[in-house]
Coordinates of C-alpha atoms in Angstrom, one line a residue:
M1 CA 12.5 30.8 -89.3
L2 CA 8.9 31.2 -90.2
R3 CA 8.9 34.8 -88.8
T4 CA 11.1 37.8 -89.2
H5 CA 10.2 39.3 -85.8
T6 CA 8.4 38.4 -82.6
C7 CA 5.1 39.8 -81.5
G8 CA 6.7 42.0 -78.8
E9 CA 9.6 43.4 -80.9
L10 CA 8.2 46.0 -83.3
N11 CA 8.0 49.7 -82.6
I12 CA 7.9 53.1 -84.4
S13 CA 11.5 52.6 -85.7
H14 CA 10.2 49.7 -87.9
L15 CA 7.7 51.9 -89.9
G16 CA 7.5 51.0 -93.5
Q17 CA 9.2 47.5 -93.1
T18 CA 7.6 44.4 -94.4
V19 CA 7.5 41.8 -91.7
T20 CA 6.2 38.3 -90.9
L21 CA 4.8 37.4 -87.5
C22 CA 3.6 34.0 -86.1
G23 CA 1.5 33.6 -83.0
W24 CA -1.9 33.0 -81.4
V25 CA -5.0 35.0 -82.0
Q26 CA -5.7 36.8 -78.7
K27 CA -8.9 38.6 -79.7
S28 CA -10.7 40.0 -82.8
R29 CA -12.7 43.2 -83.1
D30 CA -15.0 43.9 -86.1
L31 CA -15.6 47.6 -86.7
G32 CA -17.6 48.3 -89.9
G33 CA -15.3 47.7 -92.8
T34 CA -12.2 47.1 -90.6
T35 CA -11.1 44.1 -88.5
F36 CA -8.5 44.4 -85.8
I37 CA -6.8 41.2 -84.5
D38 CA -4.3 41.0 -81.7
V39 CA -1.7 38.3 -82.3
R40 CA 0.4 37.0 -79.3
D41 CA 3.5 35.0 -78.6
R42 CA 5.6 34.7 -75.5
Y43 CA 7.3 38.0 -76.3
G44 CA 4.3 40.2 -76.5
L45 CA 1.3 41.3 -78.6
T46 CA 0.9 43.1 -81.9
Q47 CA -2.2 44.6 -83.5
L48 CA -3.1 43.5 -87.1
I49 CA -5.4 45.5 -89.3
F50 CA -7.5 44.2 -92.2
N51 CA -9.5 46.6 -94.3
T52 CA -12.3 45.9 -96.9
D53 CA -11.2 48.8 -99.1
T54 CA -7.6 47.4 -99.2
D55 CA -8.4 43.7 -99.6
A56 CA -12.0 42.5 -99.1
T57 CA -11.1 38.8 -99.5
L58 CA -8.3 39.0 -97.0
R59 CA -10.6 40.8 -94.6
E60 CA -13.3 38.2 -94.9
K61 CA -10.7 35.5 -94.2
S62 CA -9.6 37.3 -91.1
R63 CA -13.2 37.3 -89.7
E64 CA -13.0 33.4 -89.7
L65 CA -10.2 33.4 -87.2
G66 CA -11.1 32.3 -83.7
R67 CA -9.4 32.8 -80.3
E68 CA -6.1 30.8 -80.1
F69 CA -5.9 30.0 -83.8
V70 CA -2.2 29.8 -84.7
I71 CA -1.5 32.1 -87.6
K72 CA 1.3 33.4 -89.8
V73 CA 0.9 36.9 -91.2
T74 CA 2.9 39.1 -93.5
G75 CA 2.3 42.9 -93.8
N76 CA 3.7 46.4 -93.5
V77 CA 4.4 48.2 -90.3
I78 CA 2.3 51.4 -90.1
E79 CA 1.6 53.9 -87.4
R80 CA -1.5 53.4 -85.3
A81 CA -4.1 56.1 -85.4
S82 CA -5.1 55.3 -81.8
K83 CA -2.0 54.5 -79.8
N84 CA -1.8 52.2 -76.8
T85 CA 1.0 53.4 -74.5
K86 CA 0.6 50.4 -72.1
I87 CA 2.4 47.9 -74.4
P88 CA 5.8 48.2 -76.3
T89 CA 4.2 47.7 -79.7
G90 CA 1.4 50.2 -79.0
E91 CA 2.5 52.8 -81.5
I92 CA 2.3 50.6 -84.6
E93 CA 0.2 48.0 -86.3
I94 CA 0.6 45.6 -89.2
A95 CA -1.4 46.2 -92.4
V96 CA -1.7 42.6 -93.4
T97 CA -1.1 41.5 -97.0
D98 CA -1.1 37.7 -96.5
I99 CA -2.4 35.4 -93.8
E100 CA -1.9 31.6 -93.3
V101 CA -3.7 29.5 -90.7
L102 CA -1.1 27.2 -89.3
N103 CA -3.5 25.5 -87.0
A104 CA -7.2 26.1 -86.0
A105 CA -8.2 25.9 -82.4
K106 CA -11.3 24.9 -80.4
L107 CA -12.7 27.6 -78.2
P108 CA -10.7 27.4 -75.0
P109 CA -12.5 26.4 -71.8
F110 CA -11.5 29.7 -70.1
L111 CA -10.3 33.1 -71.1
I112 CA -6.6 33.2 -71.8
E113 CA -6.2 36.7 -70.3
D114 CA -4.2 38.1 -67.3
E115 CA -7.5 38.1 -65.4
T116 CA -9.2 34.8 -66.4
D117 CA -12.6 33.3 -65.6
G118 CA -11.1 29.8 -65.2
G119 CA -11.1 28.2 -61.7
E120 CA -8.0 26.6 -60.3
E121 CA -9.0 23.0 -61.1
L122 CA -10.1 23.8 -64.6
R123 CA -6.8 25.7 -65.3
A124 CA -4.8 22.7 -63.8
K125 CA -6.6 20.3 -66.2
Y126 CA -5.7 22.5 -69.2
R127 CA -2.3 23.6 -67.8
Y128 CA -0.8 23.9 -71.3
L129 CA -3.4 26.7 -71.9
D130 CA -2.9 28.3 -68.5
L131 CA 0.8 28.6 -69.3
R132 CA -0.1 30.9 -72.2
R133 CA -1.3 33.5 -69.8
N134 CA 1.2 36.3 -69.0
P135 CA 1.2 35.9 -65.2
I136 CA 2.1 32.3 -65.3
R137 CA 4.6 32.6 -68.1
N138 CA 6.2 35.6 -66.4
N139 CA 6.7 33.5 -63.2
L140 CA 8.6 30.8 -65.2
V141 CA 10.7 33.5 -66.9
L142 CA 11.5 34.9 -63.5
R143 CA 12.4 31.4 -62.3
H144 CA 14.7 30.9 -65.3
K145 CA 16.5 34.2 -64.6
M146 CA 17.0 33.2 -61.0
A147 CA 18.5 29.9 -62.0
Q148 CA 20.9 31.6 -64.4
E149 CA 22.0 34.0 -61.7
V150 CA 22.5 31.2 -59.2
R151 CA 24.8 29.4 -61.6
K152 CA 26.7 32.6 -62.4
Y153 CA 27.3 33.5 -58.8
L154 CA 28.4 30.0 -57.7
D155 CA 30.6 29.5 -60.8
K156 CA 32.5 32.6 -59.9
L157 CA 33.2 31.1 -56.4
D158 CA 34.6 27.9 -58.0
F159 CA 31.5 25.7 -57.3
I160 CA 31.2 22.7 -59.6
E161 CA 27.7 21.5 -60.7
V162 CA 27.5 17.7 -60.3
E163 CA 24.5 15.6 -61.0
T164 CA 23.7 12.9 -58.4
P165 CA 21.5 9.7 -58.8
V166 CA 17.7 9.8 -58.8
L167 CA 17.4 6.0 -58.1
I168 CA 18.9 5.6 -54.6
K169 CA 18.5 3.6 -51.3
S170 CA 15.5 4.1 -49.0
T171 CA 16.5 5.4 -45.6
P172 CA 14.3 5.6 -42.4
E173 CA 14.9 9.2 -41.5
G174 CA 12.9 12.2 -42.7
A175 CA 9.6 12.1 -44.7
R176 CA 8.3 9.1 -46.5
D177 CA 10.2 8.0 -49.5
F178 CA 8.7 7.5 -53.0
V179 CA 9.8 3.9 -53.9
V180 CA 10.4 2.4 -57.3
P181 CA 10.3 -1.4 -57.9
S182 CA 13.4 -3.0 -59.6
R183 CA 12.5 -5.4 -62.4
M184 CA 16.1 -6.8 -62.5
N185 CA 16.2 -7.3 -58.7
A186 CA 12.8 -8.8 -57.8
G187 CA 11.4 -7.8 -54.5
E188 CA 13.8 -4.9 -54.1
F189 CA 13.1 -1.2 -54.5
Y190 CA 14.9 2.0 -55.2
A191 CA 13.8 5.2 -53.5
L192 CA 13.7 8.7 -55.1
P193 CA 15.9 11.1 -53.2
Q194 CA 14.5 13.4 -50.6
S195 CA 17.7 15.3 -51.1
P196 CA 21.2 14.5 -52.4
Q197 CA 22.5 14.6 -48.8
T198 CA 24.7 11.6 -48.6
F199 CA 26.0 12.0 -52.2
K200 CA 27.1 15.6 -51.7
Q201 CA 28.9 14.6 -48.5
L202 CA 30.6 11.8 -50.5
L203 CA 31.6 14.4 -53.1
M204 CA 33.4 16.2 -50.3
V205 CA 35.2 13.0 -49.3
S206 CA 36.1 12.8 -53.0
G207 CA 37.9 16.2 -52.8
F208 CA 35.5 18.2 -54.9
D209 CA 35.6 21.0 -52.4
R210 CA 32.7 23.1 -53.6
Y211 CA 29.6 21.4 -55.2
F212 CA 26.2 22.6 -56.2
Q213 CA 23.2 21.3 -58.1
I214 CA 19.7 22.7 -59.0
V215 CA 18.1 19.4 -58.3
K216 CA 14.7 17.6 -58.1
C217 CA 13.8 16.1 -54.7
F218 CA 10.9 13.9 -53.7
R219 CA 9.0 13.5 -50.5
D220 CA 5.8 11.6 -49.9
E221 CA 4.1 13.9 -47.4
D222 CA 0.8 15.7 -47.0
L223 CA 0.7 18.7 -49.3
R224 CA -0.1 22.4 -48.8
A225 CA 0.5 25.7 -50.6
D226 CA 4.3 25.6 -50.3
R227 CA 4.7 21.8 -50.7
Q228 CA 4.8 19.6 -53.7
P229 CA 5.7 15.9 -53.9
E230 CA 8.5 16.8 -56.3
F231 CA 10.3 20.1 -55.7
T232 CA 13.6 21.8 -56.6
Q233 CA 16.5 22.6 -54.4
I234 CA 19.6 24.7 -54.9
D235 CA 21.8 22.2 -53.2
C236 CA 25.3 23.1 -52.1
E237 CA 28.2 21.7 -50.1
L238 CA 31.7 23.0 -49.2
S239 CA 34.8 21.6 -47.6
F240 CA 37.2 23.3 -45.0
V241 CA 34.6 25.9 -44.0
S242 CA 33.0 27.1 -40.8
Q243 CA 29.4 28.0 -40.2
E244 CA 30.3 31.6 -40.6
D245 CA 31.8 31.0 -44.0
I246 CA 28.6 29.4 -45.2
L247 CA 26.4 32.1 -43.9
N248 CA 28.4 34.8 -45.6
I249 CA 28.6 33.0 -49.0
F250 CA 24.9 32.2 -49.2
E251 CA 23.8 35.5 -47.7
G252 CA 25.8 36.9 -50.7
L253 CA 23.9 34.6 -53.1
T254 CA 20.6 35.9 -51.6
R255 CA 21.7 39.6 -52.0
H256 CA 22.9 38.8 -55.5
L257 CA 19.5 37.4 -56.6
F258 CA 17.6 40.3 -55.1
K259 CA 19.9 42.8 -56.8
T260 CA 20.1 41.2 -60.3
V261 CA 16.6 39.8 -60.6
K262 CA 14.5 42.3 -58.6
G263 CA 16.7 45.4 -58.5
I264 CA 16.6 45.4 -54.7
D265 CA 19.6 46.1 -52.4
L266 CA 18.9 43.7 -49.5
G267 CA 21.6 44.8 -47.1
E268 CA 23.0 42.6 -44.4
V269 CA 20.9 39.7 -43.1
P270 CA 20.5 39.8 -39.3
R271 CA 20.9 36.7 -37.2
M272 CA 18.8 35.3 -34.4
L273 CA 19.2 32.4 -32.0
Y274 CA 16.6 29.7 -32.3
S275 CA 15.8 30.1 -28.6
D276 CA 15.1 33.8 -29.2
A277 CA 13.0 33.1 -32.2
M278 CA 10.8 30.7 -30.2
R279 CA 10.7 33.1 -27.2
L280 CA 9.9 36.3 -29.1
Y281 CA 7.8 34.9 -32.0
G282 CA 6.8 31.3 -31.2
S283 CA 8.3 30.2 -34.5
D284 CA 11.6 29.0 -35.9
K285 CA 10.8 31.0 -39.1
P286 CA 9.5 34.4 -37.7
D287 CA 8.1 37.0 -40.0
V288 CA 10.1 40.1 -39.0
R289 CA 8.6 42.6 -41.4
F290 CA 6.7 43.8 -38.3
G291 CA 7.2 43.9 -34.6
M292 CA 4.5 42.6 -32.2
Q293 CA 7.0 40.6 -30.2
F294 CA 5.8 38.3 -27.5
V295 CA 5.6 39.6 -23.9
E296 CA 5.7 37.1 -21.1
L297 CA 3.5 38.1 -18.1
N298 CA 3.9 35.3 -15.5
D299 CA 5.5 37.6 -13.0
I300 CA 2.8 40.2 -13.1
V301 CA -0.5 38.3 -13.6
K302 CA -0.2 35.3 -11.3
G303 CA -1.5 35.1 -7.8
K304 CA -4.6 37.3 -8.3
G305 CA -7.2 34.5 -8.1
F306 CA -7.7 34.1 -11.9
S307 CA -7.3 30.4 -12.3
I308 CA -6.6 30.4 -16.0
F309 CA -3.5 32.5 -15.4
D310 CA -2.6 30.9 -12.1
N311 CA -2.6 27.3 -13.5
A312 CA -0.9 28.1 -16.8
E313 CA 2.7 27.3 -17.5
L314 CA 3.0 30.5 -19.6
V315 CA 1.0 33.6 -19.9
V316 CA 2.1 35.5 -23.0
G317 CA 0.7 38.2 -25.3
I318 CA 1.1 40.7 -28.1
N319 CA 0.4 44.4 -28.4
A320 CA -1.8 45.2 -31.5
K321 CA -1.0 48.8 -32.1
G322 CA -3.9 51.1 -32.7
C323 CA -6.6 48.4 -32.2
A324 CA -8.2 49.6 -29.0
N325 CA -11.2 50.6 -31.2
Y326 CA -11.9 47.0 -32.0
T327 CA -15.6 46.3 -31.1
R328 CA -16.6 43.5 -28.9
K329 CA -17.9 41.7 -32.0
Q330 CA -14.5 42.0 -33.7
V331 CA -12.8 40.6 -30.6
D332 CA -15.3 37.8 -30.3
E333 CA -14.7 37.0 -34.0
L334 CA -11.0 36.9 -33.5
T335 CA -11.4 34.6 -30.5
E336 CA -13.6 32.2 -32.6
W337 CA -10.9 32.2 -35.3
L338 CA -8.4 31.1 -32.6
K339 CA -10.7 28.3 -31.4
R340 CA -10.6 26.6 -34.8
P341 CA -9.3 23.0 -34.5
Q342 CA -6.1 24.0 -36.4
I343 CA -5.1 26.3 -33.6
G344 CA -7.1 25.0 -30.6
V345 CA -7.2 28.0 -28.3
T346 CA -9.9 27.7 -25.6
G347 CA -10.1 31.5 -24.9
M348 CA -8.4 34.8 -25.2
I349 CA -8.0 37.7 -22.7
Y350 CA -7.8 41.2 -23.9
C351 CA -7.1 44.6 -22.5
R352 CA -7.9 48.0 -24.2
Y353 CA -5.8 51.1 -23.6
N354 CA -8.4 53.6 -24.4
E355 CA -7.7 57.0 -25.9
D356 CA -8.9 58.7 -22.7
G357 CA -6.1 56.9 -20.8
T358 CA -8.3 54.3 -19.1
L359 CA -7.7 50.6 -19.2
K360 CA -10.5 48.1 -19.8
S361 CA -9.9 44.3 -19.8
S362 CA -12.0 41.2 -20.1
V363 CA -10.9 40.2 -16.6
D364 CA -11.6 43.4 -14.7
K365 CA -13.1 41.2 -11.9
F366 CA -9.6 40.0 -11.0
Y367 CA -7.4 43.0 -11.9
N368 CA -7.8 46.6 -11.0
E369 CA -6.6 49.5 -13.1
D370 CA -3.3 49.9 -11.3
E371 CA -2.5 46.2 -12.1
L372 CA -3.6 46.7 -15.7
T373 CA -1.2 49.7 -15.8
N374 CA 1.6 47.2 -15.1
W375 CA 0.3 45.1 -18.0
A376 CA 0.5 48.1 -20.3
A377 CA 4.0 48.9 -19.1
A378 CA 5.2 45.4 -19.8
F379 CA 3.8 45.6 -23.4
G380 CA 5.1 49.1 -24.0
A381 CA 1.4 49.9 -24.8
E382 CA 0.2 53.4 -25.6
K383 CA -3.2 55.0 -25.8
G384 CA -5.2 53.3 -28.6
D385 CA -3.5 49.9 -28.3
L386 CA -5.1 46.5 -27.7
M387 CA -3.3 43.8 -25.7
L388 CA -4.1 40.2 -26.6
I389 CA -3.2 37.5 -24.2
L390 CA -3.1 33.6 -24.2
A391 CA -2.3 31.2 -21.4
G392 CA -1.5 27.5 -21.3
G393 CA 1.4 25.0 -21.8
A394 CA 4.5 26.9 -22.9
D395 CA 5.2 25.2 -26.3
K396 CA 1.5 25.0 -27.3
V397 CA 0.7 28.6 -26.3
R398 CA 3.7 30.0 -28.2
K399 CA 2.6 28.3 -31.4
Q400 CA -1.0 29.5 -30.9
L401 CA 0.2 33.1 -30.3
N402 CA 2.4 32.9 -33.4
E403 CA -0.8 32.2 -35.4
L404 CA -2.5 35.1 -33.8
R405 CA 0.5 37.4 -34.4
L406 CA 0.6 36.5 -38.1
E407 CA -3.2 37.0 -38.4
M408 CA -3.0 40.4 -36.8
G409 CA -0.1 41.4 -39.0
S410 CA -2.2 40.5 -42.1
R411 CA -5.3 42.3 -40.8
L412 CA -3.2 45.4 -40.1
G413 CA -1.5 45.4 -43.5
L414 CA 1.9 44.8 -42.0
R415 CA 2.8 41.8 -44.3
D416 CA 3.5 43.7 -47.6
K417 CA 4.6 41.2 -50.3
N418 CA 6.9 44.0 -51.7
T419 CA 8.8 44.3 -48.4
F420 CA 11.5 41.7 -47.8
A421 CA 12.8 40.9 -44.3
P422 CA 15.4 38.1 -44.4
L423 CA 16.8 36.5 -41.3
W424 CA 19.3 33.8 -40.3
V425 CA 18.0 31.5 -37.5
V426 CA 21.0 29.7 -35.9
D427 CA 21.8 27.2 -33.1
F428 CA 18.9 24.9 -33.6
P429 CA 18.5 21.9 -31.2
L430 CA 20.2 18.9 -32.5
L431 CA 17.4 16.5 -31.5
E432 CA 13.6 16.7 -30.9
W433 CA 11.5 14.3 -28.9
D434 CA 8.8 12.4 -30.7
E435 CA 5.9 11.3 -28.4
E436 CA 4.6 8.8 -30.9
S437 CA 7.8 6.8 -31.4
G438 CA 9.1 7.5 -27.8
R439 CA 12.5 8.5 -29.0
Y440 CA 14.6 11.4 -30.2
H441 CA 14.7 12.3 -33.9
A442 CA 17.2 14.6 -35.7
M443 CA 15.6 18.0 -36.1
H444 CA 17.3 18.4 -39.4
H445 CA 18.9 15.1 -40.4
P446 CA 21.3 12.6 -38.7
F447 CA 24.4 13.9 -40.4
T448 CA 24.2 17.3 -38.6
S449 CA 27.1 18.1 -36.3
P450 CA 26.5 19.0 -32.7
K451 CA 28.2 22.0 -31.2
P452 CA 31.6 20.7 -30.0
E453 CA 31.0 22.1 -26.5
D454 CA 27.6 20.3 -26.3
I455 CA 28.8 16.7 -27.3
A456 CA 29.1 15.7 -23.7
L457 CA 25.4 16.4 -23.1
L458 CA 24.4 13.7 -25.6
D459 CA 24.5 11.1 -22.8
T460 CA 23.0 13.2 -20.0
E461 CA 20.7 15.8 -21.6
P462 CA 20.2 15.1 -25.3
G463 CA 17.4 17.6 -25.7
A464 CA 19.8 20.5 -24.7
V465 CA 22.4 19.7 -27.4
R466 CA 22.6 22.5 -30.0
A467 CA 23.4 21.8 -33.6
N468 CA 25.7 23.6 -36.0
A469 CA 22.6 24.3 -38.0
Y470 CA 21.1 27.4 -39.6
D471 CA 18.0 28.4 -41.6
L472 CA 17.5 31.3 -44.0
V473 CA 14.0 32.8 -43.4
I474 CA 12.3 35.4 -45.6
N475 CA 9.0 37.0 -44.6
G476 CA 8.1 34.1 -42.3
T477 CA 9.0 31.4 -44.9
E478 CA 11.9 29.0 -44.5
I479 CA 13.9 29.5 -47.8
G480 CA 16.9 27.4 -47.0
G481 CA 18.6 25.4 -44.3
G482 CA 21.8 23.5 -43.7
S483 CA 24.5 22.6 -41.2
I484 CA 28.1 21.7 -40.6
R485 CA 28.2 17.9 -41.0
I486 CA 29.7 15.2 -39.0
H487 CA 32.8 14.0 -40.8
D488 CA 34.2 11.2 -38.6
R489 CA 32.9 7.7 -38.1
G490 CA 33.0 7.8 -34.3
L491 CA 30.8 10.8 -33.9
Q492 CA 28.4 9.6 -36.6
S493 CA 28.1 6.2 -34.8
L494 CA 27.3 8.1 -31.6
M495 CA 24.7 10.1 -33.3
F496 CA 23.0 7.0 -34.8
K497 CA 23.0 5.5 -31.3
H498 CA 21.2 8.4 -29.8
L499 CA 18.7 8.2 -32.7
G500 CA 17.8 4.7 -31.7
F501 CA 19.8 2.8 -34.4
S502 CA 21.5 -0.4 -33.4
P503 CA 25.1 -0.7 -34.8
E504 CA 23.8 -3.3 -37.3
E505 CA 20.9 -1.0 -38.5
A506 CA 23.3 2.0 -38.8
Q507 CA 25.7 -0.1 -40.9
K508 CA 23.0 -1.5 -43.1
Q509 CA 21.5 1.9 -43.8
F510 CA 24.5 4.2 -43.8
G511 CA 27.5 2.0 -43.8
F512 CA 28.7 3.3 -47.1
L513 CA 29.0 6.8 -45.7
M514 CA 30.6 5.8 -42.4
D515 CA 33.1 3.6 -44.3
A516 CA 33.9 6.6 -46.5
F517 CA 34.7 8.7 -43.4
E518 CA 37.6 6.4 -42.7
Y519 CA 39.4 7.4 -45.9
G520 CA 40.2 11.0 -45.0
A521 CA 36.9 12.9 -44.9
P522 CA 37.4 16.7 -44.7
P523 CA 35.4 19.0 -42.4
H524 CA 32.4 20.1 -44.5
G525 CA 29.0 21.7 -44.4
G526 CA 26.3 22.9 -46.7
I527 CA 22.9 24.3 -47.3
A528 CA 19.9 23.7 -49.6
F529 CA 17.6 26.5 -50.8
G530 CA 14.0 25.7 -51.6
F531 CA 14.1 27.1 -55.1
D532 CA 10.3 26.9 -55.6
R533 CA 9.7 28.8 -52.4
L534 CA 12.3 31.4 -53.2
A535 CA 10.8 31.9 -56.7
S536 CA 7.3 32.3 -55.3
I537 CA 8.5 35.0 -52.9
F538 CA 10.2 36.8 -55.7
A539 CA 6.9 36.6 -57.7
G540 CA 4.8 37.7 -54.8
L541 CA 2.8 34.5 -54.6
D542 CA 1.4 32.6 -51.6
S543 CA 1.6 29.2 -53.4
I544 CA 4.6 27.6 -55.1
R545 CA 2.3 26.0 -57.8
D546 CA 2.4 28.9 -60.2
V547 CA 6.2 29.0 -60.3
I548 CA 6.2 25.3 -61.4
A549 CA 5.3 24.5 -65.0
F550 CA 3.3 21.3 -64.3
P551 CA 2.4 21.2 -60.6
K552 CA 0.4 18.6 -58.6
N553 CA -2.8 19.4 -56.7
N554 CA -3.3 19.0 -52.9
S555 CA -4.0 15.3 -53.4
G556 CA -0.7 14.8 -55.2
R557 CA -2.4 14.4 -58.6
D558 CA -1.6 15.8 -62.0
V559 CA -5.1 16.3 -63.3
M560 CA -3.9 17.2 -66.7
I561 CA -2.3 13.8 -67.5
D562 CA -4.3 11.9 -64.8
S563 CA -1.4 10.7 -62.7
P564 CA -0.9 8.7 -60.6
S565 CA -2.7 5.9 -62.3
T566 CA -2.9 2.1 -62.4
I567 CA -0.5 0.2 -64.6
A568 CA -1.1 -2.8 -66.8
E569 CA -1.3 -6.2 -65.2
A570 CA 1.5 -7.4 -67.4
Q571 CA 3.8 -4.7 -65.9
M572 CA 2.7 -5.7 -62.4
T573 CA 3.6 -9.4 -63.1
E574 CA 6.9 -8.4 -64.6
L575 CA 7.8 -6.4 -61.5
K576 CA 6.6 -9.2 -59.3
I577 CA 4.4 -6.9 -57.2
K578 CA 0.7 -7.1 -56.2
T579 CA -1.6 -4.5 -54.7
T580 CA -4.1 -5.1 -51.9
V581 CA -6.2 -2.0 -52.4

């Protein structure tokens, strides 16, 4: 080793020792006849001292060192005159006796400090420099610890880690595939896996019983803060289990991670029906760190001559506690926020429960104070509260009110990143109607098993069929999801039929799986956790990018290596492909 210690290791117990450190120059301070240099590695930072009286030549050499120079220094550990209690090495410094420049460095394009002056795009271009900063490095260390704890927990429960292929077959369900041309099979393409779904089911057919994999997955879809074209899943599958078994095992994994990585006792994870989540929160991934549940008002507001309410399929609202003092300007600003195209509200009704006990609404022309008292009773409102109400088509208005609820939660400081509220959402619909294609699609994927008691509804009322499916939600973010799978050919064929596949299409796309079911497939089910999302929640981040070493931007580009890019014409010819761009 070039060094005897790391830059975060030395303390008062090492006084008098001669040590050698290697690292990067963090900063240099020239004070009269003395130069102080902070040298940094991934473990921490140590202060070096050079003094003209001790060695003038060495001190002059130290003054030539710039930020991010890679250096090797040898010296004696001495006690600092001015101690820094904020860092582990703050009681000592190194009186340097020898210095070697291992590599000089250009001046970095941004400060490599916890608080940097570099913008997001600049830091992405020089990601290898951004990764030197403590916040980013700490995120990746956190991710590493989480991965190790996942493996420890699952290994103790007899899970086997198995790698599945990355070059697979393109299938029509789910998001768009990334495709890879095959040189040896001209005109044919592999796809990169959106998940190892069929392979982990085949492992169950193979008798592996309990499988897991921390695996890369790929989806060609529009990006946002919690999406990347390539992402990582904790992928798991088990045989001879019920839904309850899976929820208990992976609730245990979640509690284990919170305890071992963050030191938090999470407690039991509550469960909520999908139907209740949509009715009370307008979302299948509700943030339950705060209340503000939906209150439906159809029975008490219709028939009073106010056409917006009378003509609406659903009138529904939330009670913003303590917000009756919102000014008209604040309410108007909130209404304009809701009118943005992303949300599409045409207007909002409000009612203040004033501190003097009076009720004042934006529709007083249609509703007297006695009627507004009924509103307040429905909301459980108290003096000082503000009732916010939307009206329209049921599905649309619930989604809009969900956005309003989350925004009010943020404005009122109710979405603390250091508070964690996990939730299982269960009994999802098996199918959802797609207006564009004019047919049903699998809400999760086509291998999800319907509730046995609902199978008869597939022919008569497919939209009412419930799935043996479940999602783990933390703080309003879907962290993981899974289901009990179909494990016999007959039911899988029926499922494909209701998804619009002809028998020939189903055989072409998924015949290998249905054929396998005829050789003694066990009942099985599983779950996949979004590892990037889980790590970002543990790190208190809104975006998953900073828990990924080399992420893509919102256009799916890696601006550091300039990818994607064109390839040589000779490669195109060899692959027998042409572009029409």
